[in-house]
XYZ file of N, CA, C and O in Angstrom:
420
model
N -31.201 40.377 24.575
C -30.933 41.619 25.267
C -29.459 41.981 25.080
O -28.619 41.125 24.861
N -29.187 43.260 25.239
C -27.811 43.736 25.170
C -27.567 44.676 26.347
O -28.314 45.627 26.557
N -26.535 44.379 27.110
C -26.135 45.238 28.224
C -24.950 46.073 27.774
O -24.012 45.562 27.160
N -25.008 47.361 28.091
C -23.888 48.268 27.848
C -23.499 48.909 29.172
O -24.351 49.479 29.861
N -22.252 48.787 29.514
C -21.694 49.488 30.674
C -20.686 50.461 30.082
O -19.655 50.058 29.560
N -21.010 51.747 30.166
C -20.193 52.760 29.508
C -19.584 53.716 30.528
O -20.217 54.068 31.516
N -18.354 54.098 30.257
C -17.647 55.081 31.080
C -17.495 54.660 32.537
O -17.596 55.485 33.439
N -17.232 53.374 32.760
C -16.886 52.901 34.099
C -15.501 53.473 34.399
O -14.516 53.090 33.771
N -15.436 54.404 35.332
C -14.223 55.195 35.545
C -13.715 55.038 36.974
O -14.487 55.157 37.931
N -12.422 54.779 37.098
C -11.771 54.673 38.402
C -10.263 54.746 38.197
O -9.777 54.713 37.068
N -9.526 54.831 39.281
C -8.067 54.864 39.242
C -7.523 53.497 39.633
O -8.045 52.840 40.541
N -6.453 53.086 38.949
C -5.778 51.833 39.284
C -4.357 51.870 38.735
O -4.003 52.739 37.948
N -3.570 50.906 39.175
C -2.214 50.735 38.657
C -2.325 49.908 37.385
O -2.829 48.785 37.406
N -1.880 50.465 36.266
C -1.851 49.733 35.006
C -0.800 50.374 34.111
O -0.721 51.599 34.013
N 0.016 49.557 33.504
C 1.041 50.074 32.605
C 2.400 49.478 32.904
O 2.595 48.821 33.920
N 3.337 49.748 32.000
C 4.682 49.189 32.138
C 5.733 50.240 32.501
O 6.835 49.897 32.901
N 5.389 51.500 32.350
C 6.343 52.556 32.683
C 6.484 52.690 34.202
O 5.543 52.396 34.948
N 7.659 53.131 34.661
C 7.933 53.202 36.106
C 6.887 54.005 36.864
O 6.398 53.579 37.901
N 6.531 55.173 36.334
C 5.564 56.012 37.052
C 4.167 55.378 37.068
O 3.395 55.592 37.994
N 3.859 54.552 36.062
C 2.563 53.878 36.028
C 2.464 52.769 37.077
O 1.371 52.418 37.509
N 3.598 52.214 37.471
C 3.620 51.150 38.472
C 3.537 51.712 39.883
O 3.250 50.981 40.826
N 3.781 53.029 40.042
C 3.771 53.656 41.366
C 2.480 54.406 41.657
O 1.986 54.380 42.783
N 1.976 55.109 40.665
C 0.843 56.001 40.877
C -0.380 55.520 40.101
O -0.306 55.341 38.882
N -1.502 55.313 40.799
C -2.727 54.939 40.074
C -3.105 56.009 39.053
O -2.888 57.201 39.285
N -3.636 55.559 37.936
C -4.083 56.490 36.905
C -5.540 56.206 36.550
O -6.047 55.097 36.759
N -6.167 57.196 36.006
C -7.566 57.080 35.607
C -7.684 56.175 34.382
O -6.918 56.322 33.434
N -8.624 55.238 34.456
C -8.976 54.450 33.283
C -10.491 54.492 33.097
O -11.237 54.729 34.046
N -10.901 54.279 31.875
C -12.323 54.247 31.527
C -12.578 52.944 30.774
O -11.869 52.635 29.814
N -13.575 52.201 31.228
C -13.888 50.923 30.608
C -15.311 50.954 30.049
O -16.237 51.407 30.714
N -15.440 50.464 28.825
C -16.736 50.277 28.179
C -16.883 48.792 27.867
O -15.966 48.187 27.295
N -18.019 48.231 28.259
C -18.284 46.817 28.029
C -19.686 46.683 27.449
O -20.613 47.363 27.892
N -19.828 45.791 26.475
C -21.161 45.447 25.983
C -21.186 43.959 25.663
O -20.163 43.368 25.313
N -22.352 43.374 25.832
C -22.539 41.967 25.491
C -24.025 41.674 25.327
O -24.871 42.422 25.800
N -24.291 40.579 24.661
C -25.663 40.114 24.485
C -25.883 38.882 25.346
O -24.944 38.152 25.664
N -27.135 38.678 25.706
C -27.509 37.468 26.428
C -28.988 37.183 26.199
O -29.750 38.076 25.827
N -29.360 35.926 26.399
C -30.751 35.520 26.228
C -31.496 35.737 27.533
O -31.106 35.204 28.574
N -32.543 36.513 27.455
C -33.385 36.761 28.624
C -34.777 36.238 28.329
O -35.440 36.710 27.412
N -35.164 35.260 29.107
C -36.502 34.699 28.947
C -37.328 34.871 30.210
O -38.545 34.922 30.154
N -36.642 34.938 31.359
C -37.326 35.114 32.642
C -36.346 35.657 33.676
O -35.160 35.817 33.398
N -36.846 35.924 34.865
C -36.020 36.529 35.917
C -34.825 35.679 36.326
O -33.840 36.197 36.827
N -34.888 34.387 36.109
C -33.773 33.504 36.460
C -32.541 33.777 35.600
O -31.431 33.454 35.987
N -32.736 34.361 34.435
C -31.638 34.623 33.515
C -31.177 36.077 33.552
O -30.425 36.518 32.693
N -31.614 36.793 34.560
C -31.240 38.193 34.756
C -29.740 38.321 35.032
O -29.181 37.533 35.794
N -29.086 39.286 34.409
C -27.671 39.562 34.677
C -27.590 40.929 35.345
O -28.078 41.928 34.810
N -26.983 40.958 36.514
C -26.880 42.177 37.317
C -25.677 43.002 36.848
O -24.530 42.677 37.146
N -25.945 44.069 36.114
C -24.863 44.892 35.578
C -24.077 45.606 36.671
O -22.907 45.889 36.508
N -24.713 45.893 37.821
C -23.968 46.532 38.915
C -22.937 45.568 39.496
O -21.833 45.967 39.863
N -23.279 44.284 39.538
C -22.334 43.269 40.008
C -21.136 43.178 39.058
O -19.986 43.069 39.487
N -21.413 43.224 37.773
C -20.337 43.164 36.784
C -19.426 44.388 36.926
O -18.202 44.261 36.938
N -19.999 45.567 37.062
C -19.210 46.793 37.205
C -18.291 46.726 38.422
O -17.107 47.047 38.334
N -18.833 46.278 39.544
C -18.031 46.160 40.770
C -16.922 45.125 40.606
O -15.794 45.334 41.047
N -17.252 44.010 39.965
C -16.251 42.952 39.758
C -15.107 43.421 38.872
O -13.935 43.142 39.158
N -15.433 44.146 37.810
C -14.400 44.635 36.893
C -13.469 45.605 37.615
O -12.244 45.515 37.491
N -14.042 46.523 38.366
C -13.209 47.473 39.107
C -12.315 46.746 40.108
O -11.114 47.033 40.212
N -12.864 45.784 40.823
C -12.082 45.014 41.796
C -10.940 44.265 41.117
O -9.800 44.275 41.586
N -11.226 43.612 40.010
C -10.197 42.879 39.258
C -9.070 43.816 38.840
O -7.887 43.517 39.031
N -9.427 44.948 38.254
C -8.414 45.891 37.762
C -7.532 46.416 38.891
O -6.320 46.554 38.738
N -8.133 46.706 40.035
C -7.364 47.239 41.163
C -6.482 46.178 41.802
O -5.362 46.466 42.218
N -6.964 44.950 41.874
C -6.189 43.879 42.511
C -5.075 43.347 41.614
O -3.979 43.070 42.088
N -5.346 43.189 40.326
C -4.382 42.552 39.422
C -3.241 43.469 38.992
O -2.163 42.979 38.642
N -3.477 44.778 38.963
C -2.434 45.731 38.572
C -1.738 45.294 37.278
O -0.520 45.108 37.223
N -2.521 45.124 36.245
C -2.006 44.641 34.964
C -0.924 45.563 34.403
O -0.968 46.769 34.595
N 0.024 44.972 33.708
C 1.052 45.763 33.039
C 0.584 46.215 31.667
O 0.880 47.320 31.237
N -0.155 45.369 30.971
C -0.609 45.697 29.623
C -2.134 45.728 29.556
O -2.799 44.917 30.199
N -2.661 46.627 28.740
C -4.101 46.667 28.497
C -4.570 45.342 27.895
O -5.657 44.854 28.202
N -3.735 44.748 27.051
C -4.058 43.467 26.426
C -4.309 42.392 27.482
O -5.259 41.613 27.375
N -3.441 42.351 28.499
C -3.599 41.367 29.573
C -4.911 41.579 30.320
O -5.597 40.615 30.672
N -5.238 42.831 30.565
C -6.476 43.153 31.278
C -7.701 42.710 30.481
O -8.623 42.091 31.023
N -7.711 43.010 29.195
C -8.857 42.642 28.355
C -9.009 41.129 28.273
O -10.119 40.598 28.394
N -7.923 40.406 28.093
C -7.990 38.945 28.012
C -8.512 38.357 29.324
O -9.360 37.462 29.331
N -8.039 38.880 30.438
C -8.473 38.381 31.748
C -9.967 38.642 31.959
O -10.713 37.737 32.355
N -10.410 39.859 31.693
C -11.822 40.209 31.874
C -12.701 39.389 30.932
O -13.770 38.915 31.330
N -12.266 39.215 29.706
C -12.994 38.410 28.727
C -13.220 36.997 29.264
O -14.353 36.494 29.280
N -12.170 36.354 29.707
C -12.279 34.987 30.228
C -13.163 34.943 31.468
O -13.989 34.032 31.625
N -13.005 35.916 32.345
C -13.796 35.976 33.577
C -15.292 36.074 33.264
O -16.103 35.320 33.821
N -15.683 36.987 32.393
C -17.098 37.199 32.099
C -17.721 36.012 31.361
O -18.846 35.617 31.658
N -16.988 35.438 30.407
C -17.522 34.278 29.691
C -17.673 33.064 30.614
O -18.579 32.252 30.437
N -16.789 32.948 31.593
C -16.869 31.825 32.526
C -18.025 31.992 33.514
O -18.715 31.037 33.845
N -18.257 33.220 33.950
C -19.250 33.482 34.996
C -20.678 33.645 34.461
O -21.637 33.334 35.164
N -20.826 34.124 33.235
C -22.155 34.438 32.693
C -22.362 33.780 31.329
O -21.417 33.559 30.592
N -23.607 33.560 31.001
C -23.967 33.031 29.677
C -24.179 34.227 28.751
O -25.293 34.729 28.599
N -23.084 34.686 28.173
C -23.124 35.888 27.337
C -22.581 35.587 25.948
O -21.918 34.569 25.736
N -22.859 36.528 25.033
C -22.373 36.411 23.655
C -21.890 37.778 23.199
O -22.325 38.805 23.708
N -21.009 37.769 22.232
C -20.550 38.986 21.560
C -20.044 40.056 22.545
O -20.423 41.212 22.472
N -19.150 39.647 23.410
C -18.566 40.551 24.399
C -17.596 41.517 23.736
O -16.712 41.105 22.985
N -17.756 42.786 24.020
C -16.846 43.836 23.557
C -16.326 44.570 24.789
O -17.107 44.974 25.659
N -15.021 44.746 24.841
C -14.377 45.442 25.962
C -13.453 46.505 25.392
O -12.665 46.231 24.487
N -13.539 47.692 25.945
C -12.636 48.785 25.563
C -12.107 49.412 26.850
O -12.874 49.759 27.744
N -10.784 49.527 26.939
C -10.148 50.191 28.082
C -9.386 51.396 27.568
O -8.574 51.280 26.646
N -9.645 52.541 28.177
C -8.991 53.794 27.780
C -8.183 54.360 28.933
O -8.569 54.247 30.090
N -7.062 54.980 28.557
C -6.218 55.702 29.500
C -6.250 57.176 29.074
O -5.433 57.602 28.272
N -7.208 57.940 29.588
C -7.418 59.300 29.079
C -6.320 60.299 29.426
O -6.218 61.336 28.766
N -5.489 59.995 30.403
C -4.495 60.976 30.843
C -3.050 60.570 30.589
O -2.135 61.275 31.008
N -2.817 59.464 29.909
C -1.443 58.989 29.730
C -0.652 59.861 28.756
O 0.544 60.064 28.923
N -1.306 60.410 27.735
C -0.677 61.340 26.804
C -1.443 62.662 26.861
O -2.647 62.671 27.099
N -0.751 63.741 26.620
C -1.390 65.051 26.764
C -2.273 65.443 25.589
O -3.175 66.257 25.740
N -2.046 64.855 24.443
C -2.775 65.316 23.259
C -3.767 64.297 22.691
O -4.290 64.485 21.592
N -4.028 63.192 23.438
C -4.989 62.209 22.951
C -5.392 61.261 24.075
O -4.809 61.253 25.145
N -6.389 60.448 23.779
C -6.811 59.374 24.673
C -6.396 58.064 24.020
O -6.705 57.814 22.862
N -5.678 57.246 24.764
C -5.216 55.961 24.259
C -6.201 54.882 24.711
O -6.575 54.840 25.890
N -6.618 54.025 23.788
C -7.573 52.957 24.102
C -7.167 51.666 23.415
O -6.439 51.672 22.426
N -7.677 50.600 23.949
C -7.506 49.286 23.344
C -8.825 48.559 23.477
O -9.481 48.649 24.523
N -9.234 47.857 22.428
C -10.443 47.050 22.542
C -10.281 45.738 21.807
O -9.485 45.633 20.868
N -11.028 44.752 22.301
C -10.996 43.456 21.625
C -11.874 43.519 20.391
O -12.729 44.393 20.253
N -11.647 42.599 19.455
C -12.451 42.596 18.229
C -13.181 41.297 18.056
O -12.902 40.330 18.691
């Protein structure tokens, strides 16, 4: 099976610039991963993952997108039996003429 969580959107403190450390900004997170599903015991609750990611981002107030992705990656691999995790974090409002994103490979 493959779970996709797309356009998880909320405001949080993230970034290294002074104004980013004071005012929450909108971020958008996309996550996908594979897992083996054979029965209900191996069910992965995507709503739980979405809530956990938002909570982590709001509590940790990461300075770099890289730090956030590494932390979330380690958290999800430790908590769930997943494979091929992909994480993308976007800051749609940080620049006026584009959307800035970072994703793991």
